[in-house]
PDB file of C-alpha atoms in Angstrom:
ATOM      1  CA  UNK A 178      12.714   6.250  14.826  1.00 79.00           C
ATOM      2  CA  UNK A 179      10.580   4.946  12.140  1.00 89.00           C
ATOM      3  CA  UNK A 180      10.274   6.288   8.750  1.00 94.00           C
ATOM      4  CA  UNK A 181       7.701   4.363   6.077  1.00 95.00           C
ATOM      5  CA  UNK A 182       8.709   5.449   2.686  1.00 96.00           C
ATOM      6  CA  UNK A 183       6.307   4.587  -0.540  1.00 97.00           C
ATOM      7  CA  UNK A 184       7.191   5.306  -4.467  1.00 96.00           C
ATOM      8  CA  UNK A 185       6.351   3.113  -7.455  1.00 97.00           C
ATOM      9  CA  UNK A 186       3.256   5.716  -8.520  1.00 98.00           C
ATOM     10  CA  UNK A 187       2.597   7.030 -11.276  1.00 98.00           C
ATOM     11  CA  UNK A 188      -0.217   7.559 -14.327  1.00 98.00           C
ATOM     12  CA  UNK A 189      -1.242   4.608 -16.222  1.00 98.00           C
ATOM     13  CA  UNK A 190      -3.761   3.811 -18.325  1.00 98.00           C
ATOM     14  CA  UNK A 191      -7.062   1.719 -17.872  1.00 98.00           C
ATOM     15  CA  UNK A 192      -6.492  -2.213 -17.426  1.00 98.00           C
ATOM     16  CA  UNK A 193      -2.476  -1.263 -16.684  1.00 98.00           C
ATOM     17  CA  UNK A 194      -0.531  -2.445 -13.784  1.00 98.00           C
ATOM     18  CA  UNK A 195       1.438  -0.757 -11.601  1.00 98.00           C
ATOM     19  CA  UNK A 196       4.283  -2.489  -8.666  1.00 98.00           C
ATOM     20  CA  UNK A 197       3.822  -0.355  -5.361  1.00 98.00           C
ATOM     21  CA  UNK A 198       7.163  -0.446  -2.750  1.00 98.00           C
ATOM     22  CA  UNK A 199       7.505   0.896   0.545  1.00 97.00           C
ATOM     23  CA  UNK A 200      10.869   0.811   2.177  1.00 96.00           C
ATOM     24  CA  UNK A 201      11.125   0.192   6.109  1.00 93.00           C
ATOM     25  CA  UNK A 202      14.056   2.491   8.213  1.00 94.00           C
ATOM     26  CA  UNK A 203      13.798   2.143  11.706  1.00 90.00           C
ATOM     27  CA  UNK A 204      11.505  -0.967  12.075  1.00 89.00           C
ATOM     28  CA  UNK A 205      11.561  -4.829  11.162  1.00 92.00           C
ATOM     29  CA  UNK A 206       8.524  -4.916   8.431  1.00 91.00           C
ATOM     30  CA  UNK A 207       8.659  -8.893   9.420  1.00 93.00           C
ATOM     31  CA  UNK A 208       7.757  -8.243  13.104  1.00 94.00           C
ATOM     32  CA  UNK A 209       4.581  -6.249  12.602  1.00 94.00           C
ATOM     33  CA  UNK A 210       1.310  -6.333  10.597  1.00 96.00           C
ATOM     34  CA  UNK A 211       2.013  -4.172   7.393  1.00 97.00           C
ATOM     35  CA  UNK A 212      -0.557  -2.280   4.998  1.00 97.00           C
ATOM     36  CA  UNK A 213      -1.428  -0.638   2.148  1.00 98.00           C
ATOM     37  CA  UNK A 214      -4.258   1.983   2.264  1.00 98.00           C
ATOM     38  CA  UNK A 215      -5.287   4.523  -0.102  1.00 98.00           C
ATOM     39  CA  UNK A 216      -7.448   7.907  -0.154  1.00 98.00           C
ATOM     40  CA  UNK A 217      -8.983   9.679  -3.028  1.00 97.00           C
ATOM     41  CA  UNK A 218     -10.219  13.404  -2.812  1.00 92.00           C
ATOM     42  CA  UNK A 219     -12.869  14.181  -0.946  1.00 95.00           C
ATOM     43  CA  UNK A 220     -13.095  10.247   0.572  1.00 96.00           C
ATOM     44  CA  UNK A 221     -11.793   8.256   3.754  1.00 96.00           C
ATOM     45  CA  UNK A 222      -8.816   6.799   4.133  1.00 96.00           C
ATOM     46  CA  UNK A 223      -9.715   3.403   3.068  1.00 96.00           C
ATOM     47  CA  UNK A 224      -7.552  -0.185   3.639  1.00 97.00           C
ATOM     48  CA  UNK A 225      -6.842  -1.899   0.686  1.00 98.00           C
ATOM     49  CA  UNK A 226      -4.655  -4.715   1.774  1.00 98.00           C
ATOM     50  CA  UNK A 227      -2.919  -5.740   4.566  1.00 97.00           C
ATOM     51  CA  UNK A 228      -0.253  -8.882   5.979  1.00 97.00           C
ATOM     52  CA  UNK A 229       0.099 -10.011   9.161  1.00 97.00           C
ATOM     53  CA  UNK A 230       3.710 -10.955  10.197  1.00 94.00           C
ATOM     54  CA  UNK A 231       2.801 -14.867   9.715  1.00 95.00           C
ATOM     55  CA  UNK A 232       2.696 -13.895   5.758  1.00 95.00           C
ATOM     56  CA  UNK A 233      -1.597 -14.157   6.301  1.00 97.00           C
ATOM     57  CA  UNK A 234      -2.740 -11.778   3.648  1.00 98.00           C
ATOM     58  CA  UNK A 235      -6.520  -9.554   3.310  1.00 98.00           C
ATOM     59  CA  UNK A 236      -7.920  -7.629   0.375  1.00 98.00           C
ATOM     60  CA  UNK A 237     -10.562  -5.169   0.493  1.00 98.00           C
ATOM     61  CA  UNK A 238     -13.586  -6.743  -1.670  1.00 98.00           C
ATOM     62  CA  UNK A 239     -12.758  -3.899  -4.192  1.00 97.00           C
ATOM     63  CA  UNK A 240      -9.511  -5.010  -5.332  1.00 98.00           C
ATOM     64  CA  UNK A 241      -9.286  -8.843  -4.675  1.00 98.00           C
ATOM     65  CA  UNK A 242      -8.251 -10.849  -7.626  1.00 98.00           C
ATOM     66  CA  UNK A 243      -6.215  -7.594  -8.669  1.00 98.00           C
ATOM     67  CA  UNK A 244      -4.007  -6.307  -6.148  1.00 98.00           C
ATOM     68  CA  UNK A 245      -1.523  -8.801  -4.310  1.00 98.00           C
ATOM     69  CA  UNK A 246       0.652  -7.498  -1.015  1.00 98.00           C
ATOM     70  CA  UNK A 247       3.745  -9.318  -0.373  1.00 98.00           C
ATOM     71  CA  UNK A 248       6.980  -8.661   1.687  1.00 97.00           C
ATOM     72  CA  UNK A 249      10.753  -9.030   1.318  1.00 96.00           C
ATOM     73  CA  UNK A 250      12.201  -9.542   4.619  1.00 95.00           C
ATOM     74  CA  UNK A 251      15.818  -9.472   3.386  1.00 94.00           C
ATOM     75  CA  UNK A 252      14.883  -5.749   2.273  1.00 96.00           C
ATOM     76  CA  UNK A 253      13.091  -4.986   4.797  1.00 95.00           C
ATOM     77  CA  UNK A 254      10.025  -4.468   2.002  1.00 97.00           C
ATOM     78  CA  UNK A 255       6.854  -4.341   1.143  1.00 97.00           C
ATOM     79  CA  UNK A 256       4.783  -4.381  -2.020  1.00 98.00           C
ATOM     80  CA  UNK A 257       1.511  -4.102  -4.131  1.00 98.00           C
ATOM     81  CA  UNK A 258       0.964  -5.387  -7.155  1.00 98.00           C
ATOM     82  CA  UNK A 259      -1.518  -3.905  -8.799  1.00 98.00           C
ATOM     83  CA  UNK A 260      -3.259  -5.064 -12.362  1.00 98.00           C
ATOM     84  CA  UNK A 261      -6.566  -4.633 -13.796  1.00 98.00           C
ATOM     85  CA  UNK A 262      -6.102  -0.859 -12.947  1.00 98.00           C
ATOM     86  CA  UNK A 263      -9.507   0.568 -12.901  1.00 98.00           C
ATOM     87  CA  UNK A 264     -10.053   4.472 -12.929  1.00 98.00           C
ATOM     88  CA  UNK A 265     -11.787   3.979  -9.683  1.00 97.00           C
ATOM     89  CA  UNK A 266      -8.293   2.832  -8.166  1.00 98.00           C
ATOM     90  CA  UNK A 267      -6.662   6.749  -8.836  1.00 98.00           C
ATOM     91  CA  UNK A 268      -6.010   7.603  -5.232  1.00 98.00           C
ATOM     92  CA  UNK A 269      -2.969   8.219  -2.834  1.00 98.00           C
ATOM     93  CA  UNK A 270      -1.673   5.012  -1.205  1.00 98.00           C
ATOM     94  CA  UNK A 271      -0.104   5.029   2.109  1.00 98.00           C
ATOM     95  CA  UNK A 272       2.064   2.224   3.891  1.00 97.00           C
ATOM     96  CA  UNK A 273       1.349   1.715   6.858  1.00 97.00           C
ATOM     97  CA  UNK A 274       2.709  -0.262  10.080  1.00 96.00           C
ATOM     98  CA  UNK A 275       0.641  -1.848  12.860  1.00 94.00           C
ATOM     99  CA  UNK A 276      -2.748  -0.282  11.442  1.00 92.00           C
ATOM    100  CA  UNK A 277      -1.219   3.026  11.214  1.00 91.00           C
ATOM    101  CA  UNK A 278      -2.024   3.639  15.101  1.00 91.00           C
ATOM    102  CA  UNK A 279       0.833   6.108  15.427  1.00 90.00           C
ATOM    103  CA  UNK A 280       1.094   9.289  13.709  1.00 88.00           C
ATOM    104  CA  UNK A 281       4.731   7.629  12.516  1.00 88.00           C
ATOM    105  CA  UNK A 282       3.433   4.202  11.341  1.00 92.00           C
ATOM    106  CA  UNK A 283       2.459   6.284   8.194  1.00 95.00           C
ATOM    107  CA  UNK A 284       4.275   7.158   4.771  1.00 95.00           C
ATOM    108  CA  UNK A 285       4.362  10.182   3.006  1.00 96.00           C
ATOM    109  CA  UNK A 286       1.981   8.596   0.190  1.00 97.00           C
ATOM    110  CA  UNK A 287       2.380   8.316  -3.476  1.00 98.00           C
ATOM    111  CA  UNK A 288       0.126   9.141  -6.257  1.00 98.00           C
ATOM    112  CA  UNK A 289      -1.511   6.622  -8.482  1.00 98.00           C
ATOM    113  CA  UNK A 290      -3.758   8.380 -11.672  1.00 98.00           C
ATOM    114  CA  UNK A 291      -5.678   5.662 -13.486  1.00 98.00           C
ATOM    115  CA  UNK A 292      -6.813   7.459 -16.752  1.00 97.00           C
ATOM    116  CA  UNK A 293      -6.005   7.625 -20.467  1.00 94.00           C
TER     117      UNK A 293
END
């Protein structure tokens, strides 16, 4: 019933910036706690940012100042803004709804390569 999809990845280079969007079938993005997380070979699934449905926002330590989430509840949306790249950022980033509980609270992932 729900499908979380992600695209906006991509390569760029060091110090870049990159726009992240996930698009919400199936499910009010507005109604539940939304998330980005990412995972680089070989290491866990890690959260990088997350808003609760009040529009209360939370950055892992590693990318605050850099990343920003925000959502469009008109498009049923969410977004991460992502500057400063650093090649330490190169990972796959997931959306994710209510924590990513549920095996379908997850997208399919998309790519980001930070690297010259």
């Amino acid at each position: 019933q729900v499908r979380l999809v992600e695209y906006g990845g991509g390569l760029v280079q060091p110090g870049g910036s990159l726009t992240l969007s996930c698009l919400a079938s199936g499910s009010i993005v507005s109604l539940h706690p939304m998330g980005w997380y990412r995972q680089a070979p070989g290491e866990r699934r890690e959260l990088v940012a997350d808003i609760s449905s009040g529009g209360g926002t939370h950055y892992a330590d590693s990318v605050k100042g850099r990343f920003t989430i925000s959502r469009d509840d008109v498009k049923n949306m969410v977004y991460l803004q992502m500057n400063s790249l650093k090649p330490e950022d190169t990972a796959v980033y997931y959306c994710a709804r209510d924590g990513g509980r549920q095996l379908d609270d997850w997208g399919q992932g998309t790519q980001v390569t930070v690297s010259f």
